[in-house]
Tab-separated table of C-alpha atoms and ligand atoms in Angstrom:
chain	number	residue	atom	x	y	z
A	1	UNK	CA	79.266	-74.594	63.678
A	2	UNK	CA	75.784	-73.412	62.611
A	3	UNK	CA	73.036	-75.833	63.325
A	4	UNK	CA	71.474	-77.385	59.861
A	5	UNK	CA	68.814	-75.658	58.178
A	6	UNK	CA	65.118	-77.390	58.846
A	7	UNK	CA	63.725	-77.232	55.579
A	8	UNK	CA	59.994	-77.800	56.224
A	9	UNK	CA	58.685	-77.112	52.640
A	10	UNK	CA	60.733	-77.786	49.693
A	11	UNK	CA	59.378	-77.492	46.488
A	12	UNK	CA	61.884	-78.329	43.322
A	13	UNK	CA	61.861	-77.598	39.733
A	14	UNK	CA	57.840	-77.395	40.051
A	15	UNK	CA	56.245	-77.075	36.477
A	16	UNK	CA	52.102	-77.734	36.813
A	17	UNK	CA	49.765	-76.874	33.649
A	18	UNK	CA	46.186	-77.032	33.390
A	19	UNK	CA	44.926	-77.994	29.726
A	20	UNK	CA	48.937	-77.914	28.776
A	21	UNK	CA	49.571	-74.148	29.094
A	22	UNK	CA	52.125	-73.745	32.050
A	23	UNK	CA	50.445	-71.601	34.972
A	24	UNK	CA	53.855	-72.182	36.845
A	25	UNK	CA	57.399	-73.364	35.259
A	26	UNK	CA	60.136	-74.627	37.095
A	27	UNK	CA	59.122	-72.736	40.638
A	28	UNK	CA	62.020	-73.795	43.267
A	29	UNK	CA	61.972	-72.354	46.371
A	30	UNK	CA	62.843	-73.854	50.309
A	31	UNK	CA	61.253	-72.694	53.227
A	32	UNK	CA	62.507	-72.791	56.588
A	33	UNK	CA	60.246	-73.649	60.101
A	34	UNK	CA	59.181	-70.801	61.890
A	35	UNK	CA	58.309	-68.383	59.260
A	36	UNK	CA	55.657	-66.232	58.147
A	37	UNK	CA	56.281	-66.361	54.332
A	38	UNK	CA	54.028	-64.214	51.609
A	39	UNK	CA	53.696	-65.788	48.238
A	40	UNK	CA	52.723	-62.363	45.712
A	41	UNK	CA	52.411	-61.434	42.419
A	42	UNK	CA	49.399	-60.382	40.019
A	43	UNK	CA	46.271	-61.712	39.277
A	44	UNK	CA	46.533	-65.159	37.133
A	45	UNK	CA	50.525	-65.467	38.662
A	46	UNK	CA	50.497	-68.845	39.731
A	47	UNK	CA	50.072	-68.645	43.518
A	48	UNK	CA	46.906	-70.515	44.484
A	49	UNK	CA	48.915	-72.650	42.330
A	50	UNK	CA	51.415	-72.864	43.933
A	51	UNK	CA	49.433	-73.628	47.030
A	52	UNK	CA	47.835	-76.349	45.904
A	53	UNK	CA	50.486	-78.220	44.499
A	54	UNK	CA	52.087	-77.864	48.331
A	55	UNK	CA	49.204	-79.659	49.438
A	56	UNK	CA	48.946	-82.018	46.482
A	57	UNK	CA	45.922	-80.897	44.915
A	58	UNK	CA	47.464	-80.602	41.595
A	59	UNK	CA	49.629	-82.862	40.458
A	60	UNK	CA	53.154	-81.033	39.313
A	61	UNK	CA	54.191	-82.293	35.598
A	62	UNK	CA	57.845	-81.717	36.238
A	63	UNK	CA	59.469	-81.195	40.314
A	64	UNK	CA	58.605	-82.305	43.473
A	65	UNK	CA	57.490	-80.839	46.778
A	66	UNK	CA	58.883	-82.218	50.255
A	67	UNK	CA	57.159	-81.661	53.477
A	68	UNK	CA	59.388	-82.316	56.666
A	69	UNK	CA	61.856	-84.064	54.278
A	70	UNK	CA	59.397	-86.344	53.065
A	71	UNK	CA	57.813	-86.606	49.757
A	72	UNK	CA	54.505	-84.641	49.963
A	73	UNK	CA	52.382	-87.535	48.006
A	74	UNK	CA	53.215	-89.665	51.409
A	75	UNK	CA	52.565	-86.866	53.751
A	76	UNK	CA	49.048	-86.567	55.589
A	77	UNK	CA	47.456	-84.120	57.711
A	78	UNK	CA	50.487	-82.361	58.311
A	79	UNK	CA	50.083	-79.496	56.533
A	80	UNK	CA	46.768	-77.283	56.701
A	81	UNK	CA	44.688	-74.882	54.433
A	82	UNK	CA	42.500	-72.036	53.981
A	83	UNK	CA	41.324	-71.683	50.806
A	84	UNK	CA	40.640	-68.205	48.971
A	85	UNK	CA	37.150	-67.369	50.015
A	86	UNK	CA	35.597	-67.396	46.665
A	87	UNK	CA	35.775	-70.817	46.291
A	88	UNK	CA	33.886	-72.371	49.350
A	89	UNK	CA	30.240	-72.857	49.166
A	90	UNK	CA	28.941	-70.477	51.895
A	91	UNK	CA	24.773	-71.873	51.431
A	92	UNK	CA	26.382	-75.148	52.801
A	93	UNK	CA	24.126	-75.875	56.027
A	94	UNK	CA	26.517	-76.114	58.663
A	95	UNK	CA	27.743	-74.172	61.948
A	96	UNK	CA	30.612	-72.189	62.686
A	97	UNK	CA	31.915	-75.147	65.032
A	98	UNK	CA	30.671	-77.919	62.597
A	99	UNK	CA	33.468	-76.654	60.147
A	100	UNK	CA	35.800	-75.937	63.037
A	101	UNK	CA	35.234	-79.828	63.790
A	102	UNK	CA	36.014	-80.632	60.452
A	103	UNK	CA	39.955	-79.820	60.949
A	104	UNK	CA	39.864	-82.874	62.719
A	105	UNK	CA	38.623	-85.117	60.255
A	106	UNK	CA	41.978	-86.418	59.027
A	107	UNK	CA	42.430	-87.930	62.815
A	108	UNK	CA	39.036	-89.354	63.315
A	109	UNK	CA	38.803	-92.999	61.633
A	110	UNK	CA	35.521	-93.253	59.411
A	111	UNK	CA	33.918	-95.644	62.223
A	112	UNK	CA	33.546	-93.152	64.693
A	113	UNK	CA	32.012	-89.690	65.535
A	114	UNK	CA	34.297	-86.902	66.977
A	115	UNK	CA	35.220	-87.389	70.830
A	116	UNK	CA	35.171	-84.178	73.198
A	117	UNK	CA	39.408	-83.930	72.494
A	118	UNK	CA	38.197	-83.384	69.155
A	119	UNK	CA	35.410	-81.133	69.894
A	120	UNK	CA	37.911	-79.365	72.514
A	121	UNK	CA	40.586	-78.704	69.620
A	122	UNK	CA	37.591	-77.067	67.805
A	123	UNK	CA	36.690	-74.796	70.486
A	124	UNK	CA	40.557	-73.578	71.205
A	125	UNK	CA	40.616	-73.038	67.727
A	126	UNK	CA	37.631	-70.941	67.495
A	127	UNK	CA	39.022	-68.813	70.611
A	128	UNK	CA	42.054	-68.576	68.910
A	129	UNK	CA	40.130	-66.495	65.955
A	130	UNK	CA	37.508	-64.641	68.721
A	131	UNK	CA	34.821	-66.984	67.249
A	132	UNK	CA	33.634	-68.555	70.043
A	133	UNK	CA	30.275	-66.650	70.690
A	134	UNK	CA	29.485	-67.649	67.421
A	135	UNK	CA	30.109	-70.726	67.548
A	136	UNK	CA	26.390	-72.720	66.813
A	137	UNK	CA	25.759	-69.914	63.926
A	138	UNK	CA	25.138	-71.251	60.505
A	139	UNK	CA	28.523	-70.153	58.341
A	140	UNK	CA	26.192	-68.338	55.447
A	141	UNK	CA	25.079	-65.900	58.389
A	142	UNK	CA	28.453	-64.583	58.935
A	143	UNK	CA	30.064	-61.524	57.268
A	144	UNK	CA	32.967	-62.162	54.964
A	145	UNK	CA	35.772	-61.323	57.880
A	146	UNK	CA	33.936	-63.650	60.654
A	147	UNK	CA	33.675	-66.506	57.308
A	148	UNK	CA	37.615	-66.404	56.829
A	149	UNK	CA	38.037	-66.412	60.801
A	150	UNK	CA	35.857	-69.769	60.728
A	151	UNK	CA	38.229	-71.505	58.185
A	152	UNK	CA	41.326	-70.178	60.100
A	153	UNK	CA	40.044	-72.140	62.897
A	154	UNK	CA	39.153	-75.405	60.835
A	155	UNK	CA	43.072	-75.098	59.521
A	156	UNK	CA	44.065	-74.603	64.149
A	157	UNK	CA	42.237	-77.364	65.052
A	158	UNK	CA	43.975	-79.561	62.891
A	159	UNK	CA	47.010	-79.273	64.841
A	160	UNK	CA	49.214	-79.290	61.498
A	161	UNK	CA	53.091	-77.368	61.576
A	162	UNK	CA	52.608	-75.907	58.464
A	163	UNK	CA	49.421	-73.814	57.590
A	164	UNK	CA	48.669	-72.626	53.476
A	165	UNK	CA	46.380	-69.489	53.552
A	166	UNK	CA	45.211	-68.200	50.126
A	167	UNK	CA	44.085	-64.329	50.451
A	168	UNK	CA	42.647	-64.718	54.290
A	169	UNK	CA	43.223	-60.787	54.019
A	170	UNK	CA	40.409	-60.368	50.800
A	171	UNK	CA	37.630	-58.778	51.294
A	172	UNK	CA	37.725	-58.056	55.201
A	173	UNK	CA	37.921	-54.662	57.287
A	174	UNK	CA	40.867	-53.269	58.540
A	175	UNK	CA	40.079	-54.387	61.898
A	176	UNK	CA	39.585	-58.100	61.241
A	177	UNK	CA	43.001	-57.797	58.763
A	178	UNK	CA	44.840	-57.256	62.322
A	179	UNK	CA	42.684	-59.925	64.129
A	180	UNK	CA	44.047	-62.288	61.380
A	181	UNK	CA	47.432	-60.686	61.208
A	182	UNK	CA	47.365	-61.534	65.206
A	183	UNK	CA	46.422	-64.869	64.771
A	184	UNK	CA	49.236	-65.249	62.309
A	185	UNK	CA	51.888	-63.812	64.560
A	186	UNK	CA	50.676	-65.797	67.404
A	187	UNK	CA	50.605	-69.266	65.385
A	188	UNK	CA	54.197	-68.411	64.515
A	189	UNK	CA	55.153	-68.373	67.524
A	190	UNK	CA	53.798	-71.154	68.346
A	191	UNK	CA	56.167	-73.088	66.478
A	192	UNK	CA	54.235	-72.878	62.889
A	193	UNK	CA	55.024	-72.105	59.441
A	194	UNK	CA	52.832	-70.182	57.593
A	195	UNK	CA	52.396	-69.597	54.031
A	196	UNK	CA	50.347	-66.752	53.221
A	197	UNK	CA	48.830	-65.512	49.486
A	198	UNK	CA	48.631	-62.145	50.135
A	199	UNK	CA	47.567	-59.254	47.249
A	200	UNK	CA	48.567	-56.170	49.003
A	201	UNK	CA	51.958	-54.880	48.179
A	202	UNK	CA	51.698	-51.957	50.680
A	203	UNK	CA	51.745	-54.191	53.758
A	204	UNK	CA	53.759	-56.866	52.651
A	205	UNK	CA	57.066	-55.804	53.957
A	206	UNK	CA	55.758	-55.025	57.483
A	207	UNK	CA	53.515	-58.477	57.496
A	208	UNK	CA	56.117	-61.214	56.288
A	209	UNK	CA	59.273	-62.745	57.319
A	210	UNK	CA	60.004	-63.474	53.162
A	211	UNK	CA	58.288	-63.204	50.150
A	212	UNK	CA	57.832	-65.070	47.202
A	213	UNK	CA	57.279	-63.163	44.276
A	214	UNK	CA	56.241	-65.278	41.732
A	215	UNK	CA	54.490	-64.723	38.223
A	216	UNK	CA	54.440	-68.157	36.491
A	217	UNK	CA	58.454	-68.616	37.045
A	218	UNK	CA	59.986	-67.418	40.139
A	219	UNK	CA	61.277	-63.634	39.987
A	220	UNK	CA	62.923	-63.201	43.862
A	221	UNK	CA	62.323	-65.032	47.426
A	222	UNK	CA	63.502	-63.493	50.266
A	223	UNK	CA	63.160	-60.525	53.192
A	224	UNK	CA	60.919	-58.255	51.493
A	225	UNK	CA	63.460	-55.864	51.302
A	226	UNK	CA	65.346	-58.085	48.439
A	227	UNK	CA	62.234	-58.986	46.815
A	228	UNK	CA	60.235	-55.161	46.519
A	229	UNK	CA	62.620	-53.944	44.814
A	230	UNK	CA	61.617	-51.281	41.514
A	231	UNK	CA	63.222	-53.654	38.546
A	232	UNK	CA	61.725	-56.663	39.693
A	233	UNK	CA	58.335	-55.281	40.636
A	234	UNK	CA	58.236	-53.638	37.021
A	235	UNK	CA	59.003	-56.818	35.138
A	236	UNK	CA	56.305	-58.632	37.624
A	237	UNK	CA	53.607	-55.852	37.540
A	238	UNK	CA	54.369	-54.381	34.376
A	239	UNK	CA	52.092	-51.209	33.348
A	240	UNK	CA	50.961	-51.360	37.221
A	241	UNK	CA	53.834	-50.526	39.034
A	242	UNK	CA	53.187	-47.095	39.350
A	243	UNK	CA	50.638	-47.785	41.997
A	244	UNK	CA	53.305	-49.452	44.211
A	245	UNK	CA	56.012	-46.556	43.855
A	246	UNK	CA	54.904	-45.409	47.621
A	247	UNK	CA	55.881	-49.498	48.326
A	248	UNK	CA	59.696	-49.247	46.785
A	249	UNK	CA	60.070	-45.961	48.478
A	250	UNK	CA	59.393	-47.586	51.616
A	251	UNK	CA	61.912	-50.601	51.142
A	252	UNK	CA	64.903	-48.835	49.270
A	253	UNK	CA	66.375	-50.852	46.307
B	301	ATP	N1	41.371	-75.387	37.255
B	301	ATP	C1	41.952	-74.656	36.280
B	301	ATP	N2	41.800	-74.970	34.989
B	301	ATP	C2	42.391	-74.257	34.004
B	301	ATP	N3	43.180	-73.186	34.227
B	301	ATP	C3	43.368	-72.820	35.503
B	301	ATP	C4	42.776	-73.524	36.608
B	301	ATP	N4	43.144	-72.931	37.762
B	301	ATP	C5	43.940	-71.904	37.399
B	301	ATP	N5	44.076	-71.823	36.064
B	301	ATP	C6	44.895	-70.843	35.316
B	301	ATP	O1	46.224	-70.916	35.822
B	301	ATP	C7	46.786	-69.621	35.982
B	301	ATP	C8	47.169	-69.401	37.450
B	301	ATP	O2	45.993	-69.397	38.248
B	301	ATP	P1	46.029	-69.196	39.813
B	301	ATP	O3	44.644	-69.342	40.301
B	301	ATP	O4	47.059	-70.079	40.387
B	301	ATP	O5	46.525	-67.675	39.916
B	301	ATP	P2	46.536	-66.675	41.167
B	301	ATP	O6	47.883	-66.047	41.188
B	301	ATP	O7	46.102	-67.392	42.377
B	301	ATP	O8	45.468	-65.578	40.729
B	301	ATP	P3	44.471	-64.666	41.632
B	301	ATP	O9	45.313	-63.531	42.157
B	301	ATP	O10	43.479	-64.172	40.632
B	301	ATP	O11	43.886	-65.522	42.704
B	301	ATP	C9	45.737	-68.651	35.467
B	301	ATP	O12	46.038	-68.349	34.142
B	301	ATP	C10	44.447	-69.429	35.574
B	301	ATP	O13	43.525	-69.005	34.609
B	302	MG	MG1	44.525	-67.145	43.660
C-alpha cells in the first residue's frame, strides 16, 4: 500500500485582493515535503502573493492555507522567508551576522539576548551560503549576490522545514545563481521544502522538482515538463512567448 502523502503546504480556494481588485482568485495547490517547487508567471501574476499569504502576511478573503496540517494563522516559526530584494532596506546599520542572528528571533523570548546556540545557528548558516568571512561587514557594503546570500542565511538559521524565497536568483551573476542553486539542493536534502519565485523560464525545468504557473488563477502545477508546455505558456505570457520558444523546445509538449 503506498504510504500517505505528507502534505506540508496546502493552500485552498485562496482568493486575496488589495483595494478589492483580485491579484489572485481561487489559487489551490498542495505541496508535498521534500521538494524544490518554482512558483512562475509574469510580472504583476500573483506570486509574491502568493508567498505572502503562505506566511500570513496577507490575509486571504476567500481559502485557507495549512502548514504541516495545521491552520497557518496558528503556525509559528515554522516556515521561513526571503523576501525579493527590492523590498529590504539595505542603509539599515547592521552586519552580515546581525541579520543572520535575526533568524533566530522567533526562539529567543523578548527578556533575553541571543545565547552562543543562537549565535552558533547564525554562523552554520552563514557557512552554509560561503558568508562567513564576511560575517562583521555592514549589509549595505555587500554586492547584490553576497545581500541575497545574507538573507538565505537569516531564513537557515531559523531552523524552519519549509523555506519561501521570492526571486533569490534577481539580479546576481551566474556564479552566485549556482552558489544559491547549491544551497537550495543541499537544503533539500536536508529534509526541507522549498518554495522558490523564480522569473527565468530557461532554467526552470532543470532547477525545480514542480512548478506553479500561476497568473492571478492557477494555469498548471506540476514537473515542469506538464507545466512548460506551448498552449499554456501562450495564454500565461501572451505576446511574450516567443522569447521562450527555445524553453518548449527543450521540454516537448
Ligand atoms: N500592497 C499592495 N497594494 C496594492 N496592490 C498590490 C500590492 N501588492 C501587490 N499588488 C498588486 O497585486 C498584483 C500582484 O502583485 P505581486 O507582487 O504578487 O506580483 P508578482 O507576480 O510578484 O510580480 P513581480 O514579478 O513584478 O514581482 C499586482 O497587480 C500588484 O500591482
Ligand atoms: Mg514579486
Amino acid at each position: 500500500m503506498a504510504a500517505e502523502k505528507r502534505w506540508v503546504i496546502e493552500v485552498e480556494h485562496l482568493t486575496v485582493s488589495y483595494q478589492a481588485r483580485p491579484a489572485l482568485l481561487d489559487v489551490s495547490v498542495r505541496i508535498e515535503g521534500d521538494q524544490l517547487v518554482g512558483v512562475i508567471g509574469p510580472n504583476g501574476a500573483g506570486k509574491s502573493t502568493f508567498i505572502k499569504a503562505i506566511l500570513g502576511f496577507v490575509k486571504p478573503d476567500i481559502g485557507s492555507v495549512r502548514i504541516n496540517g495545521r491552520d497557518a494563522r496558528t503556525v509559528k516559526g515554522e516556515v521561513a522567508y526571503v523576501p525579493q530584494r527590492g523590498t529590504v532596506d539595505w542603509d539599515f546599520p547592521i552586519t552580515v551576522e546581525e541579520v543572520a542572528v535575526m533568524g533566530r528571533y522567533q526562539q529567543i523570548p523578548w527578556y533575553r539576548s541571543p545565547t552562543a546556540v543562537d549565535r552558533e545557528a547564525a554562523r552554520e548558516a552563514l557557512a552554509m551560503v560561503r558568508m562567513e568571512d564576511l560575517s562583521h561587514r555592514q549589509i549595505g557594503e555587500l554586492s547584490g549576490g553576497q545581500q541575497q546570500r545574507v538573507f538565505m542565511a537569516r531564513a537557515l538559521a531559523q531552523g524552519s522545514d519549509i523555506l519561501l524565497l521570492d526571486e533569490p536568483f534577481a539580479g546576481v551573476d551566474a556564479a552566485t545563481e549556482r552558489a544559491i542553486l547549491d544551497v537550495l539542493e543541499r537544503a533539500k536534502q536536508a529534509g526541507k521544502t522549498l518554495v522558490v519565485v523564480h522569473h527565468d523560464l530557461s532554467t526552470a525545468a532543470e532547477y525545480f522538482d514542480k512548478l506553479i504557473l500561476i497568473k492571478q488563477r492557477l494555469y498548471a502545477y506540476g514537473p515542469p515538463g506538464t507545466v512548460l508546455r506551448e498552449d499554456l505558456l501562450s495564454k500565461v505570457y501572451e505576446g511574450r512567448l516567443r522569447i521562450f520558444s527555445s524553453v518548449i523546445d527543450q521540454e516537448g509538449a
